[in-house]
Tab-separated table of C-alpha atoms and ligand atoms in Angstrom:
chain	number	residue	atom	x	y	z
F	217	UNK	CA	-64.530	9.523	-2.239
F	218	UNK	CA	-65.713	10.588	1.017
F	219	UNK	CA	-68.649	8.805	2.591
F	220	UNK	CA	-71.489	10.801	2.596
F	221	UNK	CA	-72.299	11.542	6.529
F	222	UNK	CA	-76.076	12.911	5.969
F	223	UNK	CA	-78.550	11.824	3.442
F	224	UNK	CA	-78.298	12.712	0.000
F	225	UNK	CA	-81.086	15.075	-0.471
F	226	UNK	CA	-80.319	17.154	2.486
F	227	UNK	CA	-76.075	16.986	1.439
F	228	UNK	CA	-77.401	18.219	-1.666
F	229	UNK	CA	-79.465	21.123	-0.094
F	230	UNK	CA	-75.996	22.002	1.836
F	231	UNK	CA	-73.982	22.190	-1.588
F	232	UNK	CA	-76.339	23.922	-3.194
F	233	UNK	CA	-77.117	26.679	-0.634
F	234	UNK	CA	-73.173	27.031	-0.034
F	235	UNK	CA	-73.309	28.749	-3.550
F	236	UNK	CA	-76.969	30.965	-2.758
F	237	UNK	CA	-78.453	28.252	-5.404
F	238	UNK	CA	-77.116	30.967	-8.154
F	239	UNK	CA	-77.230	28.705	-12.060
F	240	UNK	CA	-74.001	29.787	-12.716
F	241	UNK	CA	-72.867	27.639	-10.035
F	242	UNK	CA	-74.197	24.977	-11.412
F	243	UNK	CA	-70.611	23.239	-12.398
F	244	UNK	CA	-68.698	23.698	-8.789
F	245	UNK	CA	-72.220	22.207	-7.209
F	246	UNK	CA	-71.955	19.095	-9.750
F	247	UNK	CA	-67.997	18.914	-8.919
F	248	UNK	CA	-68.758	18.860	-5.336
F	249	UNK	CA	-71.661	16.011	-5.724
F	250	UNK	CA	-69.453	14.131	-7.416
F	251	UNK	CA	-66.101	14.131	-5.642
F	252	UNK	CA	-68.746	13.622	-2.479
F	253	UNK	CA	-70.565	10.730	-3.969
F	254	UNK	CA	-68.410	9.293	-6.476
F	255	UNK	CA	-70.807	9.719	-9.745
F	256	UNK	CA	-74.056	11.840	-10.110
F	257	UNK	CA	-77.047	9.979	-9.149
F	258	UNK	CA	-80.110	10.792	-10.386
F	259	UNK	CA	-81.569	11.694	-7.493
F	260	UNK	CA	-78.877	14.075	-6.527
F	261	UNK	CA	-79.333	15.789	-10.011
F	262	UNK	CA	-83.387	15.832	-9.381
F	263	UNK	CA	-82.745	17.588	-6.210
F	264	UNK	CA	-80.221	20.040	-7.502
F	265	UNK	CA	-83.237	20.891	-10.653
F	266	UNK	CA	-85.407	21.266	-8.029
F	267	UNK	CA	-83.113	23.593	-5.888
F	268	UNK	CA	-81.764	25.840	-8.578
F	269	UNK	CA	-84.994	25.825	-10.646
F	270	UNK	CA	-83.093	23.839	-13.413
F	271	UNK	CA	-84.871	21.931	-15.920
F	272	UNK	CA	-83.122	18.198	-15.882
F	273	UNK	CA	-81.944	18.636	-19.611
F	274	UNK	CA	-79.860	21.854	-18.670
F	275	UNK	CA	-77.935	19.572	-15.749
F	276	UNK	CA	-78.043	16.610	-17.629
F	277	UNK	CA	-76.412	18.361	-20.586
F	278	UNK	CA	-73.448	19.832	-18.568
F	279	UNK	CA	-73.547	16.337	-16.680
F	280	UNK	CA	-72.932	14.704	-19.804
F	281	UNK	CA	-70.626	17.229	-21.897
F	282	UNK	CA	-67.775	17.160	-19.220
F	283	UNK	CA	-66.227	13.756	-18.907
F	284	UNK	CA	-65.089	14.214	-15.617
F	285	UNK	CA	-68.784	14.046	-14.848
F	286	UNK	CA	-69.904	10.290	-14.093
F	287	UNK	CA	-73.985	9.391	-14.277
F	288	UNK	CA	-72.964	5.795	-13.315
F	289	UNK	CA	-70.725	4.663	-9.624
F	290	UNK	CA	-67.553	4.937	-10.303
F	291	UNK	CA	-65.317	1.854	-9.312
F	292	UNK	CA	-62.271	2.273	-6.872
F	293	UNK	CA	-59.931	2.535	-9.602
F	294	UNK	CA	-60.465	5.114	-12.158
F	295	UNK	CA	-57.752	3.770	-15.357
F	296	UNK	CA	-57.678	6.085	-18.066
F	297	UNK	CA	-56.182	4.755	-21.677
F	298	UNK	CA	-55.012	7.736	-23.716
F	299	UNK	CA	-56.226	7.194	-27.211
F	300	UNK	CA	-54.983	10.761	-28.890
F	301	UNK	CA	-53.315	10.540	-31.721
F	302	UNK	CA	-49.681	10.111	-30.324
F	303	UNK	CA	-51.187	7.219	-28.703
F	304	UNK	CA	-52.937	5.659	-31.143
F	305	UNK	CA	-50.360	4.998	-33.518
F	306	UNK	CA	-48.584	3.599	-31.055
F	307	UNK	CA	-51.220	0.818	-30.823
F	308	UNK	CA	-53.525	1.910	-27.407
F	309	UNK	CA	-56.515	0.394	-28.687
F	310	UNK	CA	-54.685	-2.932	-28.556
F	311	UNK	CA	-54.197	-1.824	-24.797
F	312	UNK	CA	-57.514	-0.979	-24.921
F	313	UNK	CA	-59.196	-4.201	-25.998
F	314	UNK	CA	-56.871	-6.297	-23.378
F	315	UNK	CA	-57.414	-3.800	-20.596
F	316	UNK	CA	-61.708	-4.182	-21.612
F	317	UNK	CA	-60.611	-8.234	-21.883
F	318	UNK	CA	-58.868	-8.925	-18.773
F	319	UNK	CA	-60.892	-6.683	-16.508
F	320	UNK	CA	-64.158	-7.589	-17.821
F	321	UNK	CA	-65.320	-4.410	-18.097
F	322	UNK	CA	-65.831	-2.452	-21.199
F	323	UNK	CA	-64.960	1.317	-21.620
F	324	UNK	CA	-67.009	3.910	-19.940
F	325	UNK	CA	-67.873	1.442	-17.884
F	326	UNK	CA	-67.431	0.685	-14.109
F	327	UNK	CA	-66.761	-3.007	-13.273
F	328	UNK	CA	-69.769	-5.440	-11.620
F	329	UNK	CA	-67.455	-5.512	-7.984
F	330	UNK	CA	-66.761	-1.899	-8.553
F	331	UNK	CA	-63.303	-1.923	-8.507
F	332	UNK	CA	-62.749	-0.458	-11.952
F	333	UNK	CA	-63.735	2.285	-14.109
F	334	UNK	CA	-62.156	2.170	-17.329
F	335	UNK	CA	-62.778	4.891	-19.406
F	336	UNK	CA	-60.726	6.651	-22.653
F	337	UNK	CA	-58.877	9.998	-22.683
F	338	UNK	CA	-57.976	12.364	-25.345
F	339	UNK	CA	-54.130	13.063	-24.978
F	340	UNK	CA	-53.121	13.573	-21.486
F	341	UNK	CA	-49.679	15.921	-22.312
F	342	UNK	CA	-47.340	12.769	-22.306
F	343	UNK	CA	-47.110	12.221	-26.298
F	344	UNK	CA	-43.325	11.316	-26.029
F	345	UNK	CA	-44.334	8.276	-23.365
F	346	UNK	CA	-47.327	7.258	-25.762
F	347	UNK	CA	-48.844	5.020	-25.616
F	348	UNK	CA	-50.209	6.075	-22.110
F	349	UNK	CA	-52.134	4.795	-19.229
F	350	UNK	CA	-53.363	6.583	-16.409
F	351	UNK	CA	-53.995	4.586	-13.120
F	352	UNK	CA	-55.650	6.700	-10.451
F	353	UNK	CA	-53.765	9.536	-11.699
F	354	UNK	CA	-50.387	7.649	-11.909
F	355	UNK	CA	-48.900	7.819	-16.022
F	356	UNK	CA	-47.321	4.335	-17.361
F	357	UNK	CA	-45.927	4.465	-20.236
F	358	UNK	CA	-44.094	3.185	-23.131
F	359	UNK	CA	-46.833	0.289	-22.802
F	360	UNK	CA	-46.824	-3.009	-24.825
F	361	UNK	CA	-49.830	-5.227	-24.977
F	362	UNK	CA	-47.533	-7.446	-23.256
F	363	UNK	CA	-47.303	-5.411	-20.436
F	364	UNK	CA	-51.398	-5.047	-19.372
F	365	UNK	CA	-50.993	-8.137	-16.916
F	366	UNK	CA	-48.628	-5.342	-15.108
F	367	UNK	CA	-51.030	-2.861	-15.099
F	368	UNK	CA	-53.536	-5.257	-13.705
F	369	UNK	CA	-51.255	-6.455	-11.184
F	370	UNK	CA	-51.564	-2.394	-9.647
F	371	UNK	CA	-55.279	-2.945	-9.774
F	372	UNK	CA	-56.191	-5.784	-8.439
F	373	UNK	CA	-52.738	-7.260	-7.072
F	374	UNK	CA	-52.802	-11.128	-6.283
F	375	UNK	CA	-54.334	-12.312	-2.722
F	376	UNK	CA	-50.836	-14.344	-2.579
F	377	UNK	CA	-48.800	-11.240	-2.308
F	378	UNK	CA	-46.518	-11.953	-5.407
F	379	UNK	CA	-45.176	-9.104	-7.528
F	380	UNK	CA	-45.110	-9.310	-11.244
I	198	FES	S1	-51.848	11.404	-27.414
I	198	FES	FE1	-51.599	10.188	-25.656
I	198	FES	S2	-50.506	11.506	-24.340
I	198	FES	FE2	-50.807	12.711	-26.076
């Protein structure tokens, strides 16, 4: 994420005059509020309506047909649990339900400290490792229930420095 240097009404205005305010831009100007700001806020996607003489349901239906879209902050670590079906018979809801558990944060969902986002994926090419996680981009797999307290150990390593 890169902190926003101007406020967010007038960023907006720059992203959205970058593409001449056309409606068929209306994905890239989303992808750039978001990869600016971390999420969509509401405010951002009011300004954009008002910019690109949008009605709110238009944005807020692409905002909330593409998952890579976010209408919440999204926490410092974005973990993604594939639950296809390569992964799901290998047990990744188990996965699931410890990863929701032990983070205390439930899917789709970005933890109170915002360090976490933890969020579900439909098959992410990596059947063969299944079941998968994703942290920040990063595949682990062959995963046992067993094994979360690694995964958490990547996201929020101990203060004391020891390695699981
Ligand atoms: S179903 Fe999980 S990687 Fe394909």
């Amino acid at each position: 994420m890169i902190e926003p240097t101007s406020s967010l009404p007038a960023r907006v205005d720059q992203i959205v005059a970058s593409y001449q305010a056309r409606p068929t831009a209306l994905i890239m100007v989303l992808q750039e509020i978001q990869q600016e700001y971390s999420y969509l806020p509401r405010e951002a996607i009011e300004r954009v309506g008002e910019r690109m003489d949008l009605a709110l349901s238009q944005i807020y239906g692409v905002a909330t047909f593409y998952k890579a879209f976010s209408l919440e902050p999204r926490g410092r670590h974005l973990v993604s649990v594939c639950t296809g079906t390569a992964c799901h018979v290998r047990n990744s809801k188990s996965i699931l339900e410890r990863l929701e558990r032990d983070l205390q944060v439930e899917r789709g969902h970005t933890s109170a400290d915002r360090e976490v986002t933890l969020e579900t994926v439909n098959c992410v090419g990596a059947c063969a490792l299944g079941p998968v996680v994703l942290i920040d981009g990063k595949h682990y797999g062959h995963l046992t229930v067993g094994e979360v307290e690694k995964l958490i150990a990547v996201i929020r390593p101990c203060p004391c420095g020891k390695q699981n």
